Short mmCIF file of C-alpha atoms in Angstrom, two decimals:
data_model
loop_
_atom_site.label_atom_id
_atom_site.label_comp_id
_atom_site.label_asym_id
_atom_site.label_seq_id
_atom_site.Cartn_x
_atom_site.Cartn_y
_atom_site.Cartn_z
CA MET A 20 23.94 16.19 -120.67
CA ASN A 21 26.87 14.46 -123.07
CA LYS A 22 29.85 14.08 -120.94
CA PRO A 23 32.74 16.54 -122.42
CA GLU A 24 35.37 15.09 -124.39
CA GLY A 25 38.67 14.20 -122.62
CA ILE A 26 42.28 14.72 -123.61
CA GLY A 27 42.65 11.61 -124.90
CA GLU A 28 39.74 11.45 -126.97
CA THR A 29 40.48 15.06 -128.54
CA ALA A 30 43.94 14.13 -129.70
CA TYR A 31 42.63 10.75 -130.86
CA ARG A 32 39.62 12.05 -132.61
CA LEU A 33 42.67 14.70 -134.53
CA LEU A 34 45.20 11.97 -135.09
CA GLU A 35 42.55 9.60 -136.73
CA ALA A 36 41.53 13.19 -138.78
CA GLY A 37 45.01 13.00 -140.10
CA ALA A 38 46.60 16.26 -138.09
CA THR A 39 49.89 16.26 -137.68
CA ASN A 40 51.56 15.81 -133.88
CA GLU A 41 52.46 19.36 -133.70
CA GLU A 42 48.57 19.71 -134.86
CA THR A 43 47.27 17.80 -132.65
CA LEU A 44 49.69 18.97 -129.19
CA ALA A 45 48.49 22.78 -130.16
CA GLU A 46 44.95 21.95 -130.47
CA VAL A 47 44.82 19.68 -127.09
CA LEU A 48 46.29 22.49 -125.46
CA ARG A 49 43.65 25.19 -126.58
CA VAL A 50 40.96 23.02 -125.98
CA HIS A 51 42.26 21.79 -122.58
CA PRO A 52 44.06 24.74 -121.46
CA ASP A 53 45.04 23.19 -117.71
CA ALA A 54 46.11 19.99 -119.26
CA LYS A 55 50.19 19.00 -119.28
CA THR A 56 49.95 17.28 -122.33
CA THR A 57 53.34 16.85 -123.83
CA MET A 58 54.71 15.57 -127.44
CA ASN A 59 55.67 12.40 -125.78
CA SER A 60 51.81 12.21 -124.79
CA ILE A 61 50.90 12.57 -128.54
CA ARG A 62 53.89 10.11 -129.84
CA TYR A 63 52.06 7.82 -127.13
CA TYR A 64 48.48 8.33 -128.20
CA ARG A 65 49.62 7.90 -132.00
CA SER A 66 51.36 4.60 -131.18
CA LYS A 67 48.10 3.47 -129.51
CA LEU A 68 46.08 3.82 -132.56
CA LYS A 69 49.23 2.37 -134.79
CA ASN A 70 48.91 -0.86 -132.83
CA ALA A 71 45.16 -0.98 -132.34
CA ALA A 72 45.21 -0.80 -136.22
CA LYS A 73 42.37 1.82 -135.99
CA VAL A 74 44.74 4.28 -138.58
CA GLU A 75 47.16 3.78 -141.14
CA VAL A 76 50.23 5.96 -140.50
CA GLU A 77 51.59 6.99 -143.58
CA VAL A 78 55.28 8.82 -143.62
CA LYS A 79 54.98 11.53 -145.70
CA SER A 80 58.61 12.91 -145.40
CA ALA A 81 58.57 14.29 -149.51
CA GLN A 82 55.51 15.99 -149.03
CA PRO A 83 54.74 18.65 -146.81
CA VAL A 84 51.18 18.31 -144.37
CA MET A 85 48.57 20.52 -145.73
CA THR A 86 48.30 23.62 -143.79
CA ARG A 87 44.69 24.88 -142.00
CA GLU A 88 44.28 27.60 -144.52
CA GLU A 89 45.06 24.84 -147.51
CA ALA A 90 42.52 22.21 -146.23
CA ARG A 91 40.25 25.49 -146.11
CA VAL A 92 40.91 26.48 -149.42
CA ALA A 93 40.41 22.99 -150.55
CA GLY A 94 37.14 22.29 -148.23
CA GLN A 95 35.43 25.28 -150.10
CA ALA A 96 36.17 24.36 -153.59
CA LEU A 97 34.58 20.57 -152.07
CA LEU A 98 31.73 22.55 -150.83
CA ARG A 99 30.80 24.21 -153.78
CA ASP A 100 30.85 20.97 -155.53
CA ALA A 101 28.48 19.48 -153.27
CA LEU A 102 26.36 22.24 -153.46
CA ARG A 103 26.65 22.61 -157.08
CA ASN A 104 25.64 19.02 -157.24
CA TRP A 105 22.32 19.47 -155.49
CA LYS A 106 23.67 18.50 -152.00
CA SER A 107 21.56 19.51 -148.70
CA ASN A 108 23.73 21.82 -146.12
CA GLU A 109 23.89 18.90 -144.04
CA GLN A 110 25.14 16.67 -146.72
CA ALA A 111 27.87 19.00 -147.97
CA LEU A 112 28.44 19.78 -144.54
CA LEU A 113 29.49 15.66 -143.82
CA GLU A 114 31.41 15.85 -147.51
CA VAL A 115 33.70 18.33 -146.68
CA LYS A 116 34.43 17.42 -142.71
CA ALA A 117 35.13 13.73 -143.71
CA LYS A 118 37.84 14.76 -146.27
CA TYR A 119 39.18 18.16 -145.24
CA PRO A 120 38.65 17.84 -140.83
CA LEU A 121 41.02 20.35 -140.10
CA ALA A 122 38.97 23.05 -142.97
CA GLY A 123 37.15 24.21 -139.91
CA ILE A 124 33.92 24.45 -142.20
CA ALA A 125 30.66 25.39 -140.70
CA LEU A 126 27.16 25.66 -141.75
CA GLU A 127 27.12 29.28 -141.53
CA ASP A 128 29.92 28.95 -144.86
CA ILE A 129 27.78 26.76 -146.58
CA HIS A 130 24.92 29.31 -146.25
CA LEU A 131 27.53 32.29 -147.65
CA ALA A 132 28.81 29.76 -150.13
CA ARG A 133 25.27 28.78 -151.21
CA LEU A 134 23.79 32.88 -151.29
CA GLU A 135 27.05 33.59 -153.78
CA LEU A 136 26.67 30.72 -156.55
CA ARG A 137 22.99 31.99 -156.69
CA ARG A 138 23.97 35.42 -156.41
CA SER A 139 26.86 34.82 -159.51
CA GLY A 140 23.94 32.90 -161.87
CA GLU A 141 25.06 29.43 -161.04
CA ILE A 142 21.69 27.02 -161.01
CA VAL A 143 22.02 26.28 -157.19
CA PRO A 144 19.13 25.17 -155.38
CA THR A 145 17.95 26.87 -151.98
CA ALA A 146 18.55 23.78 -148.82
CA PRO A 147 14.34 22.71 -149.32
CA GLU A 148 15.14 22.48 -153.02
CA ALA A 149 17.78 20.26 -152.67
CA ARG A 150 15.90 18.39 -149.80
CA ARG A 151 12.88 18.20 -151.95
CA HIS A 152 14.86 17.14 -155.01
CA GLN A 153 16.20 14.40 -153.08
CA ILE A 154 13.40 12.70 -152.13
CA GLU A 155 11.73 13.51 -155.56
CA GLU A 156 9.10 15.44 -154.10
CA ARG A 157 10.06 19.24 -156.47
CA TRP A 158 7.36 21.96 -156.51
CA ALA A 159 6.56 23.67 -159.68
CA ALA A 160 8.06 26.37 -159.01
CA ASP A 161 11.84 24.44 -157.64
CA PRO A 162 14.44 25.30 -160.91
CA VAL A 163 15.47 21.93 -162.82
CA PRO A 164 18.51 20.60 -161.77
CA PRO A 165 21.68 20.24 -164.46
CA GLU A 166 21.50 17.07 -166.53
CA HIS A 167 24.25 15.31 -164.85
CA VAL A 168 22.61 16.08 -161.24
CA GLN A 169 18.92 14.60 -162.58
CA LYS A 170 18.33 11.13 -161.36
CA LYS A 171 18.40 8.33 -163.93
CA SER A 172 14.97 6.47 -164.00
#
């Protein structure tokens, strides 16, 4: 049985993913409702990360921070591109979470996106077809991938 994530682990994970101090504090208090975490605590965690050279903190005073909704929209677009490039559900999820961790994309979103693309007439494989394509064990009934996706021999 895995040990539940502690307050500090939650804060570090969010900060490393690019969350602002305010977003981190809000999420920590949501995940750990009994926590007495303050903004000073979050600043401390960010300072520890910076001093340990785990993350590179950039000052983005001229650029607004991406909101959760903007991250979700960008994540959905990246998700559709991954599916068009014949990625499996798991690969698409990892790709989106790596780039837009605050987007909140889940496997259910991938299933829906794949279904929507297929219903719109795009040549998008099912998850099993994508996996077979990647290991080069296509079935005769599997769709032929677009040229940009086909493996070069």
